[in-house]
mmCIF file of C-alpha atoms in Angstrom:
data_model
loop_
_atom_site.group_PDB
_atom_site.id
_atom_site.type_symbol
_atom_site.label_atom_id
_atom_site.label_comp_id
_atom_site.label_asym_id
_atom_site.label_seq_id
_atom_site.Cartn_x
_atom_site.Cartn_y
_atom_site.Cartn_z
ATOM 1 C CA UNK A 1 -35.226 -36.767 5.230
ATOM 2 C CA UNK A 2 -33.649 -33.776 7.220
ATOM 3 C CA UNK A 3 -29.995 -32.710 6.892
ATOM 4 C CA UNK A 4 -29.343 -34.214 10.443
ATOM 5 C CA UNK A 5 -30.352 -37.577 9.457
ATOM 6 C CA UNK A 6 -28.309 -37.355 6.006
ATOM 7 C CA UNK A 7 -25.284 -36.172 7.972
ATOM 8 C CA UNK A 8 -25.351 -39.461 9.993
ATOM 9 C CA UNK A 9 -26.093 -41.361 6.930
ATOM 10 C CA UNK A 10 -23.244 -39.736 5.094
ATOM 11 C CA UNK A 11 -20.889 -40.431 8.079
ATOM 12 C CA UNK A 12 -21.776 -44.112 7.957
ATOM 13 C CA UNK A 13 -21.366 -44.435 4.255
ATOM 14 C CA UNK A 14 -17.960 -42.613 4.269
ATOM 15 C CA UNK A 15 -16.775 -44.553 7.329
ATOM 16 C CA UNK A 16 -17.107 -47.784 5.038
ATOM 17 C CA UNK A 17 -15.733 -45.860 2.215
ATOM 18 C CA UNK A 18 -12.717 -44.915 4.140
ATOM 19 C CA UNK A 19 -12.353 -48.302 5.537
ATOM 20 C CA UNK A 20 -12.044 -49.749 1.931
ATOM 21 C CA UNK A 21 -9.610 -47.043 0.762
ATOM 22 C CA UNK A 22 -7.307 -47.260 3.760
ATOM 23 C CA UNK A 23 -7.377 -51.093 3.713
ATOM 24 C CA UNK A 24 -6.588 -51.086 0.125
ATOM 25 C CA UNK A 25 -3.711 -48.508 0.302
ATOM 26 C CA UNK A 26 -2.023 -50.281 3.291
ATOM 27 C CA UNK A 27 -2.407 -53.769 1.700
ATOM 28 C CA UNK A 28 0.679 -52.929 -0.397
ATOM 29 C CA UNK A 29 2.793 -51.024 2.189
ATOM 30 C CA UNK A 30 4.243 -54.184 3.871
ATOM 31 C CA UNK A 31 5.642 -55.623 0.577
ATOM 32 C CA UNK A 32 6.394 -52.813 -1.611
ATOM 33 C CA UNK A 33 9.998 -52.982 -0.857
ATOM 34 C CA UNK A 34 9.755 -56.921 -1.322
ATOM 35 C CA UNK A 35 8.099 -56.438 -4.600
ATOM 36 C CA UNK A 36 11.027 -54.288 -5.927
ATOM 37 C CA UNK A 37 13.379 -57.131 -4.860
ATOM 38 C CA UNK A 38 11.568 -59.333 -7.325
ATOM 39 C CA UNK A 39 12.667 -57.251 -10.368
ATOM 40 C CA UNK A 40 16.275 -58.167 -10.094
ATOM 41 C CA UNK A 41 19.202 -59.332 -7.942
ATOM 42 C CA UNK A 42 19.746 -55.959 -6.213
ATOM 43 C CA UNK A 43 22.011 -55.186 -3.120
ATOM 44 C CA UNK A 44 20.320 -54.227 0.082
ATOM 45 C CA UNK A 45 21.182 -50.637 -0.046
ATOM 46 C CA UNK A 46 19.732 -50.542 -3.427
ATOM 47 C CA UNK A 47 16.276 -51.717 -2.315
ATOM 48 C CA UNK A 48 16.330 -49.466 0.652
ATOM 49 C CA UNK A 49 17.066 -46.473 -1.561
ATOM 50 C CA UNK A 50 14.388 -47.152 -4.160
ATOM 51 C CA UNK A 51 11.886 -48.342 -1.453
ATOM 52 C CA UNK A 52 12.165 -44.733 -0.126
ATOM 53 C CA UNK A 53 11.924 -43.066 -3.510
ATOM 54 C CA UNK A 54 8.829 -45.064 -4.471
ATOM 55 C CA UNK A 55 7.203 -44.160 -1.222
ATOM 56 C CA UNK A 56 8.047 -40.583 -1.683
ATOM 57 C CA UNK A 57 7.129 -39.865 -5.318
ATOM 58 C CA UNK A 58 3.525 -40.638 -4.711
ATOM 59 C CA UNK A 59 3.522 -37.760 -1.984
ATOM 60 C CA UNK A 60 5.322 -35.420 -4.218
ATOM 61 C CA UNK A 61 2.553 -35.341 -6.731
ATOM 62 C CA UNK A 62 -0.076 -35.419 -3.889
ATOM 63 C CA UNK A 63 1.695 -32.426 -2.310
ATOM 64 C CA UNK A 64 1.542 -30.461 -5.594
ATOM 65 C CA UNK A 65 -2.144 -31.128 -6.364
ATOM 66 C CA UNK A 66 -3.875 -31.324 -2.878
ATOM 67 C CA UNK A 67 -4.781 -27.592 -2.752
ATOM 68 C CA UNK A 68 -6.141 -27.635 -6.056
ATOM 69 C CA UNK A 69 -8.470 -30.737 -5.233
ATOM 70 C CA UNK A 70 -9.457 -28.773 -2.135
ATOM 71 C CA UNK A 71 -10.211 -25.571 -3.928
ATOM 72 C CA UNK A 72 -12.156 -27.129 -6.671
ATOM 73 C CA UNK A 73 -14.183 -29.058 -3.928
ATOM 74 C CA UNK A 74 -15.164 -25.754 -2.236
ATOM 75 C CA UNK A 75 -16.397 -24.431 -5.656
ATOM 76 C CA UNK A 76 -18.007 -27.460 -7.485
ATOM 77 C CA UNK A 77 -18.688 -30.007 -4.609
ATOM 78 C CA UNK A 78 -16.708 -32.508 -2.727
ATOM 79 C CA UNK A 79 -18.680 -35.564 -3.849
ATOM 80 C CA UNK A 80 -17.609 -35.092 -7.448
ATOM 81 C CA UNK A 81 -13.937 -34.862 -6.371
ATOM 82 C CA UNK A 82 -14.268 -38.041 -4.268
ATOM 83 C CA UNK A 83 -15.393 -39.867 -7.186
ATOM 84 C CA UNK A 84 -12.678 -38.636 -9.434
ATOM 85 C CA UNK A 85 -9.947 -39.419 -6.880
ATOM 86 C CA UNK A 86 -11.326 -42.906 -6.130
ATOM 87 C CA UNK A 87 -11.444 -43.891 -9.871
ATOM 88 C CA UNK A 88 -8.030 -42.689 -10.737
ATOM 89 C CA UNK A 89 -6.553 -44.252 -7.532
ATOM 90 C CA UNK A 90 -8.034 -47.683 -8.351
ATOM 91 C CA UNK A 91 -6.793 -47.556 -11.920
ATOM 92 C CA UNK A 92 -3.317 -46.630 -10.811
ATOM 93 C CA UNK A 93 -2.992 -49.602 -8.406
ATOM 94 C CA UNK A 94 -4.465 -51.915 -11.019
ATOM 95 C CA UNK A 95 -1.979 -51.107 -13.508
ATOM 96 C CA UNK A 96 0.995 -51.803 -10.726
ATOM 97 C CA UNK A 97 0.110 -55.369 -11.011
ATOM 98 C CA UNK A 98 1.653 -55.449 -14.578
ATOM 99 C CA UNK A 99 4.812 -53.613 -13.569
ATOM 100 C CA UNK A 100 8.175 -55.412 -14.613
ATOM 101 C CA UNK A 101 10.663 -52.766 -13.292
ATOM 102 C CA UNK A 102 11.324 -50.483 -10.484
ATOM 103 C CA UNK A 103 10.838 -47.521 -13.031
ATOM 104 C CA UNK A 104 7.354 -48.601 -13.925
ATOM 105 C CA UNK A 105 6.494 -48.709 -10.064
ATOM 106 C CA UNK A 106 8.033 -45.260 -9.676
ATOM 107 C CA UNK A 107 5.931 -43.788 -12.446
ATOM 108 C CA UNK A 108 2.598 -45.385 -11.433
ATOM 109 C CA UNK A 109 3.261 -44.450 -7.771
ATOM 110 C CA UNK A 110 3.580 -40.771 -9.201
ATOM 111 C CA UNK A 111 0.207 -41.015 -10.871
ATOM 112 C CA UNK A 112 -1.283 -42.573 -7.644
ATOM 113 C CA UNK A 113 -0.327 -39.438 -5.885
ATOM 114 C CA UNK A 114 -2.057 -37.340 -8.241
ATOM 115 C CA UNK A 115 -5.355 -39.096 -7.163
ATOM 116 C CA UNK A 116 -4.238 -39.479 -3.681
ATOM 117 C CA UNK A 117 -6.385 -37.567 -1.145
ATOM 118 C CA UNK A 118 -9.556 -39.418 -0.788
ATOM 119 C CA UNK A 119 -9.525 -39.758 2.771
ATOM 120 C CA UNK A 120 -8.687 -35.971 3.524
ATOM 121 C CA UNK A 121 -11.427 -34.948 1.019
ATOM 122 C CA UNK A 122 -13.747 -37.129 2.848
ATOM 123 C CA UNK A 123 -12.731 -35.400 6.093
ATOM 124 C CA UNK A 124 -13.672 -32.169 4.387
ATOM 125 C CA UNK A 125 -16.942 -33.567 3.135
ATOM 126 C CA UNK A 126 -18.033 -34.610 6.612
ATOM 127 C CA UNK A 127 -16.501 -31.602 8.472
ATOM 128 C CA UNK A 128 -18.721 -29.148 6.603
ATOM 129 C CA UNK A 129 -21.904 -31.070 7.697
ATOM 130 C CA UNK A 130 -20.793 -31.180 11.366
ATOM 131 C CA UNK A 131 -21.380 -28.626 14.022
ATOM 132 C CA UNK A 132 -18.284 -27.322 15.867
ATOM 133 C CA UNK A 133 -19.076 -28.569 19.270
ATOM 134 C CA UNK A 134 -19.091 -32.149 18.227
ATOM 135 C CA UNK A 135 -16.477 -31.951 15.476
ATOM 136 C CA UNK A 136 -13.658 -33.959 17.371
ATOM 137 C CA UNK A 137 -16.195 -36.726 18.166
ATOM 138 C CA UNK A 138 -17.446 -37.046 14.462
ATOM 139 C CA UNK A 139 -14.113 -36.749 12.950
ATOM 140 C CA UNK A 140 -12.660 -39.160 15.455
ATOM 141 C CA UNK A 141 -15.396 -41.545 14.635
ATOM 142 C CA UNK A 142 -14.691 -41.112 10.671
ATOM 143 C CA UNK A 143 -10.989 -41.595 11.479
ATOM 144 C CA UNK A 144 -11.839 -45.246 12.899
ATOM 145 C CA UNK A 145 -12.977 -46.208 9.458
ATOM 146 C CA UNK A 146 -9.699 -45.575 7.916
ATOM 147 C CA UNK A 147 -7.819 -46.930 10.900
ATOM 148 C CA UNK A 148 -9.961 -50.089 10.817
ATOM 149 C CA UNK A 149 -8.981 -50.547 7.217
ATOM 150 C CA UNK A 150 -5.238 -49.901 8.057
ATOM 151 C CA UNK A 151 -5.589 -52.615 10.733
ATOM 152 C CA UNK A 152 -6.875 -55.195 8.452
ATOM 153 C CA UNK A 153 -5.226 -53.924 5.246
ATOM 154 C CA UNK A 154 -1.457 -54.816 6.161
ATOM 155 C CA UNK A 155 -2.204 -58.412 7.385
ATOM 156 C CA UNK A 156 -4.590 -59.176 4.629
ATOM 157 C CA UNK A 157 -2.001 -57.801 2.068
ATOM 158 C CA UNK A 158 0.691 -59.973 3.796
ATOM 159 C CA UNK A 159 -1.518 -63.098 3.651
ATOM 160 C CA UNK A 160 -2.439 -62.498 0.072
ATOM 161 C CA UNK A 161 1.118 -61.680 -1.184
ATOM 162 C CA UNK A 162 2.331 -64.953 0.331
ATOM 163 C CA UNK A 163 -0.484 -66.913 -1.093
ATOM 164 C CA UNK A 164 -1.242 -65.630 -4.568
ATOM 165 C CA UNK A 165 1.659 -63.311 -5.120
ATOM 166 C CA UNK A 166 2.232 -59.411 -5.308
ATOM 167 C CA UNK A 167 0.636 -58.870 -8.811
ATOM 168 C CA UNK A 168 -2.534 -60.565 -7.854
ATOM 169 C CA UNK A 169 -2.762 -58.708 -4.574
ATOM 170 C CA UNK A 170 -2.470 -55.458 -6.389
ATOM 171 C CA UNK A 171 -5.621 -56.427 -8.443
ATOM 172 C CA UNK A 172 -7.583 -57.137 -5.357
ATOM 173 C CA UNK A 173 -6.590 -53.818 -3.913
ATOM 174 C CA UNK A 174 -7.930 -51.893 -6.863
ATOM 175 C CA UNK A 175 -11.250 -53.849 -6.753
ATOM 176 C CA UNK A 176 -11.618 -52.691 -3.028
ATOM 177 C CA UNK A 177 -10.880 -48.969 -4.148
ATOM 178 C CA UNK A 178 -13.698 -49.194 -6.663
ATOM 179 C CA UNK A 179 -16.119 -50.387 -3.955
ATOM 180 C CA UNK A 180 -15.430 -47.107 -2.171
ATOM 181 C CA UNK A 181 -16.407 -45.223 -5.409
ATOM 182 C CA UNK A 182 -19.732 -47.099 -5.438
ATOM 183 C CA UNK A 183 -20.364 -46.070 -1.819
ATOM 184 C CA UNK A 184 -19.662 -42.341 -2.467
ATOM 185 C CA UNK A 185 -22.548 -42.524 -5.112
ATOM 186 C CA UNK A 186 -24.891 -43.267 -2.289
ATOM 187 C CA UNK A 187 -23.961 -40.015 -0.447
ATOM 188 C CA UNK A 188 -25.759 -36.719 -0.591
ATOM 189 C CA UNK A 189 -23.851 -33.501 -0.370
ATOM 190 C CA UNK A 190 -24.899 -30.609 1.772
ATOM 191 C CA UNK A 191 -23.394 -27.980 3.714
ATOM 192 C CA UNK A 192 -24.541 -26.671 7.125
ATOM 193 C CA UNK A 193 -26.111 -23.195 6.911
ATOM 194 C CA UNK A 194 -23.700 -20.212 7.523
ATOM 195 C CA UNK A 195 -24.548 -17.013 9.468
ATOM 196 C CA UNK A 196 -26.459 -14.440 7.693
ATOM 197 C CA UNK A 197 -24.062 -12.016 5.824
ATOM 198 C CA UNK A 198 -21.066 -14.592 5.942
ATOM 199 C CA UNK A 199 -19.066 -14.929 2.807
ATOM 200 C CA UNK A 200 -19.891 -18.036 0.599
ATOM 201 C CA UNK A 201 -16.762 -17.871 -1.554
ATOM 202 C CA UNK A 202 -13.027 -16.851 -0.696
ATOM 203 C CA UNK A 203 -10.257 -16.357 -3.249
ATOM 204 C CA UNK A 204 -6.930 -18.102 -2.531
ATOM 205 C CA UNK A 205 -5.358 -14.783 -1.410
ATOM 206 C CA UNK A 206 -8.015 -14.344 1.257
ATOM 207 C CA UNK A 207 -7.700 -17.956 2.453
ATOM 208 C CA UNK A 208 -3.933 -17.583 2.763
ATOM 209 C CA UNK A 209 -4.478 -14.144 4.582
ATOM 210 C CA UNK A 210 -6.773 -15.656 7.093
ATOM 211 C CA UNK A 211 -4.352 -18.617 7.759
ATOM 212 C CA UNK A 212 -1.396 -16.397 8.169
ATOM 213 C CA UNK A 213 -2.981 -13.951 10.680
ATOM 214 C CA UNK A 214 -3.228 -16.594 13.268
ATOM 215 C CA UNK A 215 0.005 -17.940 14.567
ATOM 216 C CA UNK A 216 -1.404 -21.115 16.283
ATOM 217 C CA UNK A 217 -3.215 -21.928 12.955
ATOM 218 C CA UNK A 218 0.003 -21.643 11.167
ATOM 219 C CA UNK A 219 1.961 -23.749 13.694
ATOM 220 C CA UNK A 220 -0.636 -26.502 13.527
ATOM 221 C CA UNK A 221 -0.414 -26.595 9.780
ATOM 222 C CA UNK A 222 3.415 -26.687 9.792
ATOM 223 C CA UNK A 223 3.220 -29.500 12.374
ATOM 224 C CA UNK A 224 1.247 -31.586 9.860
ATOM 225 C CA UNK A 225 4.583 -31.827 7.984
ATOM 226 C CA UNK A 226 6.764 -32.488 10.815
ATOM 227 C CA UNK A 227 4.475 -35.319 12.280
ATOM 228 C CA UNK A 228 4.415 -36.952 8.723
ATOM 229 C CA UNK A 229 8.071 -36.689 8.392
ATOM 230 C CA UNK A 230 8.567 -38.569 11.725
ATOM 231 C CA UNK A 231 6.003 -41.167 11.056
ATOM 232 C CA UNK A 232 6.790 -41.995 7.667
ATOM 233 C CA UNK A 233 10.527 -42.217 7.970
ATOM 234 C CA UNK A 234 9.829 -45.641 9.501
ATOM 235 C CA UNK A 235 7.385 -46.887 6.686
ATOM 236 C CA UNK A 236 9.920 -47.955 4.088
ATOM 237 C CA UNK A 237 12.337 -49.777 6.460
ATOM 238 C CA UNK A 238 9.763 -51.370 8.651
ATOM 239 C CA UNK A 239 9.482 -54.743 6.803
ATOM 240 C CA UNK A 240 13.315 -54.829 6.434
ATOM 241 C CA UNK A 241 13.576 -54.173 10.291
ATOM 242 C CA UNK A 242 10.962 -56.948 10.923
ATOM 243 C CA UNK A 243 13.267 -59.422 8.725
ATOM 244 C CA UNK A 244 16.063 -58.623 10.994
ATOM 245 C CA UNK A 245 14.194 -59.303 14.131
ATOM 246 C CA UNK A 246 12.032 -62.183 13.028
ATOM 247 C CA UNK A 247 13.772 -63.741 10.103
ATOM 248 C CA UNK A 248 12.826 -64.148 6.549
ATOM 249 C CA UNK A 249 10.044 -66.681 7.000
ATOM 250 C CA UNK A 250 6.649 -65.393 6.044
ATOM 251 C CA UNK A 251 7.954 -61.897 6.125
ATOM 252 C CA UNK A 252 5.138 -60.203 4.300
ATOM 253 C CA UNK A 253 2.583 -61.636 6.896
ATOM 254 C CA UNK A 254 4.738 -60.531 9.911
ATOM 255 C CA UNK A 255 5.356 -57.159 8.375
ATOM 256 C CA UNK A 256 1.634 -56.776 8.166
ATOM 257 C CA UNK A 257 1.353 -57.577 11.722
ATOM 258 C CA UNK A 258 3.715 -54.982 12.570
ATOM 259 C CA UNK A 259 1.957 -52.341 10.621
ATOM 260 C CA UNK A 260 -1.440 -53.492 11.970
ATOM 261 C CA UNK A 261 -0.253 -53.165 15.621
ATOM 262 C CA UNK A 262 -0.286 -49.394 15.499
ATOM 263 C CA UNK A 263 -3.499 -49.499 13.699
ATOM 264 C CA UNK A 264 -5.091 -51.441 16.652
ATOM 265 C CA UNK A 265 -4.047 -48.810 19.053
ATOM 266 C CA UNK A 266 -5.273 -46.032 16.703
ATOM 267 C CA UNK A 267 -8.802 -47.867 16.711
ATOM 268 C CA UNK A 268 -9.277 -48.053 20.239
ATOM 269 C CA UNK A 269 -8.461 -44.223 21.021
ATOM 270 C CA UNK A 270 -9.174 -42.155 17.958
ATOM 271 C CA UNK A 271 -12.860 -41.417 18.791
ATOM 272 C CA UNK A 272 -12.046 -41.014 22.365
ATOM 273 C CA UNK A 273 -9.420 -38.418 21.939
ATOM 274 C CA UNK A 274 -11.959 -36.532 19.617
ATOM 275 C CA UNK A 275 -14.603 -36.468 22.353
ATOM 276 C CA UNK A 276 -11.825 -35.313 24.991
ATOM 277 C CA UNK A 277 -10.722 -32.640 22.741
ATOM 278 C CA UNK A 278 -14.228 -31.259 22.165
ATOM 279 C CA UNK A 279 -14.343 -30.765 26.041
ATOM 280 C CA UNK A 280 -10.755 -29.759 26.773
ATOM 281 C CA UNK A 281 -9.536 -27.956 23.783
ATOM 282 C CA UNK A 282 -7.865 -29.249 20.493
ATOM 283 C CA UNK A 283 -4.555 -27.481 21.000
ATOM 284 C CA UNK A 284 -3.966 -28.878 24.430
ATOM 285 C CA UNK A 285 -4.724 -32.443 23.520
ATOM 286 C CA UNK A 286 -2.585 -32.208 20.416
ATOM 287 C CA UNK A 287 0.436 -31.111 22.520
ATOM 288 C CA UNK A 288 -0.267 -34.038 24.864
ATOM 289 C CA UNK A 289 -0.300 -36.489 21.812
ATOM 290 C CA UNK A 290 2.871 -35.152 20.280
ATOM 291 C CA UNK A 291 4.877 -35.650 23.447
ATOM 292 C CA UNK A 292 3.481 -39.035 24.059
ATOM 293 C CA UNK A 293 4.214 -40.342 20.575
ATOM 294 C CA UNK A 294 7.766 -38.730 20.783
ATOM 295 C CA UNK A 295 8.482 -40.716 24.060
ATOM 296 C CA UNK A 296 6.946 -44.040 22.800
ATOM 297 C CA UNK A 297 8.825 -44.034 19.546
ATOM 298 C CA UNK A 298 12.330 -44.005 20.842
ATOM 299 C CA UNK A 299 12.702 -47.471 22.497
ATOM 300 C CA UNK A 300 11.347 -49.034 19.160
ATOM 301 C CA UNK A 301 14.881 -48.891 17.779
ATOM 302 C CA UNK A 302 16.545 -50.950 20.533
ATOM 303 C CA UNK A 303 14.298 -53.832 20.781
ATOM 304 C CA UNK A 304 15.779 -57.492 20.231
ATOM 305 C CA UNK A 305 12.481 -59.503 19.706
ATOM 306 C CA UNK A 306 9.654 -58.983 17.353
ATOM 307 C CA UNK A 307 6.996 -59.317 20.044
ATOM 308 C CA UNK A 308 8.682 -56.185 21.748
ATOM 309 C CA UNK A 309 8.418 -54.114 18.602
ATOM 310 C CA UNK A 310 4.778 -55.055 18.431
ATOM 311 C CA UNK A 311 4.080 -53.702 21.947
ATOM 312 C CA UNK A 312 5.702 -50.501 21.171
ATOM 313 C CA UNK A 313 3.830 -50.234 17.861
ATOM 314 C CA UNK A 314 0.666 -50.740 19.767
ATOM 315 C CA UNK A 315 1.195 -48.197 22.365
ATOM 316 C CA UNK A 316 2.358 -45.727 19.579
ATOM 317 C CA UNK A 317 -1.029 -46.149 17.659
ATOM 318 C CA UNK A 318 -2.739 -45.196 20.685
ATOM 319 C CA UNK A 319 -1.430 -41.629 20.607
ATOM 320 C CA UNK A 320 -0.926 -41.401 16.863
ATOM 321 C CA UNK A 321 -4.517 -42.122 16.302
ATOM 322 C CA UNK A 322 -5.679 -39.055 17.807
ATOM 323 C CA UNK A 323 -3.397 -36.611 16.090
ATOM 324 C CA UNK A 324 -5.113 -36.348 12.738
ATOM 325 C CA UNK A 325 -8.896 -35.955 13.735
ATOM 326 C CA UNK A 326 -7.910 -33.504 16.540
ATOM 327 C CA UNK A 327 -6.060 -31.431 13.993
ATOM 328 C CA UNK A 328 -8.826 -31.373 11.649
ATOM 329 C CA UNK A 329 -11.347 -30.618 14.376
ATOM 330 C CA UNK A 330 -9.234 -27.552 15.093
ATOM 331 C CA UNK A 331 -9.447 -26.502 11.474
ATOM 332 C CA UNK A 332 -13.316 -27.011 11.620
ATOM 333 C CA UNK A 333 -13.314 -24.692 14.559
ATOM 334 C CA UNK A 334 -11.102 -21.939 13.226
ATOM 335 C CA UNK A 335 -11.897 -21.807 9.360
ATOM 336 C CA UNK A 336 -15.140 -20.662 7.888
ATOM 337 C CA UNK A 337 -17.130 -23.407 6.051
ATOM 338 C CA UNK A 338 -16.811 -21.943 2.684
ATOM 339 C CA UNK A 339 -12.832 -22.110 2.780
ATOM 340 C CA UNK A 340 -12.632 -25.214 4.690
ATOM 341 C CA UNK A 341 -11.888 -27.411 1.452
ATOM 342 C CA UNK A 342 -8.944 -25.179 0.461
ATOM 343 C CA UNK A 343 -7.614 -25.000 3.950
ATOM 344 C CA UNK A 344 -7.714 -28.686 4.424
ATOM 345 C CA UNK A 345 -5.982 -28.963 0.937
ATOM 346 C CA UNK A 346 -3.228 -26.976 2.345
ATOM 347 C CA UNK A 347 -3.045 -29.099 5.451
ATOM 348 C CA UNK A 348 -3.067 -32.285 3.285
ATOM 349 C CA UNK A 349 -0.587 -30.717 1.107
ATOM 350 C CA UNK A 350 1.778 -30.101 3.932
ATOM 351 C CA UNK A 351 0.907 -33.555 5.198
ATOM 352 C CA UNK A 352 2.199 -35.096 1.795
ATOM 353 C CA UNK A 353 5.243 -32.793 1.871
ATOM 354 C CA UNK A 354 6.034 -34.854 5.058
ATOM 355 C CA UNK A 355 5.405 -38.077 3.315
ATOM 356 C CA UNK A 356 7.869 -37.098 0.533
ATOM 357 C CA UNK A 357 10.728 -36.118 2.972
ATOM 358 C CA UNK A 358 10.001 -38.822 5.637
ATOM 359 C CA UNK A 359 10.471 -42.189 3.621
ATOM 360 C CA UNK A 360 13.532 -40.701 1.756
ATOM 361 C CA UNK A 361 15.082 -39.432 5.028
ATOM 362 C CA UNK A 362 14.335 -42.710 6.747
ATOM 363 C CA UNK A 363 15.946 -44.775 3.999
ATOM 364 C CA UNK A 364 19.068 -42.446 3.974
ATOM 365 C CA UNK A 365 19.462 -42.556 7.738
ATOM 366 C CA UNK A 366 18.967 -46.359 7.716
ATOM 367 C CA UNK A 367 21.321 -46.939 5.132
ATOM 368 C CA UNK A 368 24.198 -44.993 6.631
ATOM 369 C CA UNK A 369 23.497 -45.261 10.347
ATOM 370 C CA UNK A 370 21.215 -48.251 11.054
ATOM 371 C CA UNK A 371 17.583 -48.774 11.878
ATOM 372 C CA UNK A 372 17.908 -47.627 15.433
ATOM 373 C CA UNK A 373 19.078 -44.155 14.053
ATOM 374 C CA UNK A 374 15.596 -43.645 12.248
ATOM 375 C CA UNK A 375 13.728 -44.389 15.632
ATOM 376 C CA UNK A 376 15.855 -41.851 17.358
ATOM 377 C CA UNK A 377 15.399 -39.008 14.772
ATOM 378 C CA UNK A 378 11.707 -39.749 14.677
ATOM 379 C CA UNK A 379 11.315 -39.218 18.316
ATOM 380 C CA UNK A 380 13.387 -36.155 18.439
ATOM 381 C CA UNK A 381 11.233 -34.552 15.593
ATOM 382 C CA UNK A 382 7.883 -35.335 17.383
ATOM 383 C CA UNK A 383 9.268 -33.897 20.648
ATOM 384 C CA UNK A 384 10.398 -30.785 18.757
ATOM 385 C CA UNK A 385 6.838 -30.465 17.441
ATOM 386 C CA UNK A 386 5.296 -30.623 20.968
ATOM 387 C CA UNK A 387 7.687 -28.156 22.124
ATOM 388 C CA UNK A 388 6.979 -25.809 19.232
ATOM 389 C CA UNK A 389 3.331 -25.805 19.755
ATOM 390 C CA UNK A 390 3.712 -25.179 23.558
ATOM 391 C CA UNK A 391 5.908 -22.125 22.782
ATOM 392 C CA UNK A 392 3.390 -20.711 20.391
ATOM 393 C CA UNK A 393 0.681 -21.178 22.984
ATOM 394 C CA UNK A 394 2.375 -19.300 25.602
ATOM 395 C CA UNK A 395 3.410 -16.405 23.031
ATOM 396 C CA UNK A 396 -0.151 -16.153 21.649
ATOM 397 C CA UNK A 397 -2.575 -17.381 24.339
ATOM 398 C CA UNK A 398 -5.581 -15.565 22.885
ATOM 399 C CA UNK A 399 -5.479 -17.923 19.782
ATOM 400 C CA UNK A 400 -5.601 -21.149 22.032
ATOM 401 C CA UNK A 401 -9.256 -20.382 23.172
ATOM 402 C CA UNK A 402 -11.858 -23.144 22.622
ATOM 403 C CA UNK A 403 -14.618 -21.659 20.314
ATOM 404 C CA UNK A 404 -18.234 -22.260 20.906
ATOM 405 C CA UNK A 405 -20.395 -23.672 18.192
#
């Protein structure tokens, strides 16, 4: 069996692995704040505050260790790292089912973050097997696996939480993650051949030097953090916002629907945005998506009915779904294969930095100024990101070219 057939086979396997990982992780998102409420009779501001912290702490440890995972993946193989991450992640989630206090959830979320990064590592795993000219399409296809999981996960998690309770739902989640580990075992790792004379190993100093000499590259990485700050500022308060709009009945289920609405929009357009960006240029499409997302987010804070929020979340998903695969395809275009794991590690680290700041910021803004203020700040941040990238494009036009394969 040749490398091309293995590449397609690996893509299919990793699609399902990402489906189970993403579905598992998003199963707990709609009710994490509700789970915290079961530990005591806490005031609303206390729950909002700790929801933000428990969301954020996972990404603190992920921010610290993502470059490390990327670097050792370049050196020793990404398949081994995927197996390690999956086993650690599944174990951490399983132990959450036995938590009896908010502090225990906080600590376990920290260890979950240490092993977080399965999906970004899978992107590096597939990216190094993909020719540049179809990187957007292939990575967009891979993205639909995690999107499909995120679409089904929140609703399934909401139903399970209402039917069997939060603790049992955590256990089901861990089983799903272990299925992904078994799928990774069925893959074969290989890397596309590099040009004769090309380096096969880069030091961290060389990788950072390579990144910093390209202003557009630096901007794209910086925007990774800004986008996540914007997007994740909504996450810890969304179930509480849904409760205000819909009422307390079956709140876990309806929160899951609100999360999944964006996932449906993602699913419909992620691959298409990848195909368009392969033809048009990754930076141009990234700018377009940032502006669309910024405009769509704003009215979400001023709805009066649950169905209105669902429509906005769906349209938002159409734009958000393309941002990650287009960004990863751009990195595939710009960075040599031998350093892509570490480069994607830095990109993932910045993404997790945004995940650290976003939930805490969202909880703080919501607690002091109300839910609408979170949507306003999110919209502004996305529009700033788009404007920043446009400015850099005009200042450094030679770095915006679309390279050939």
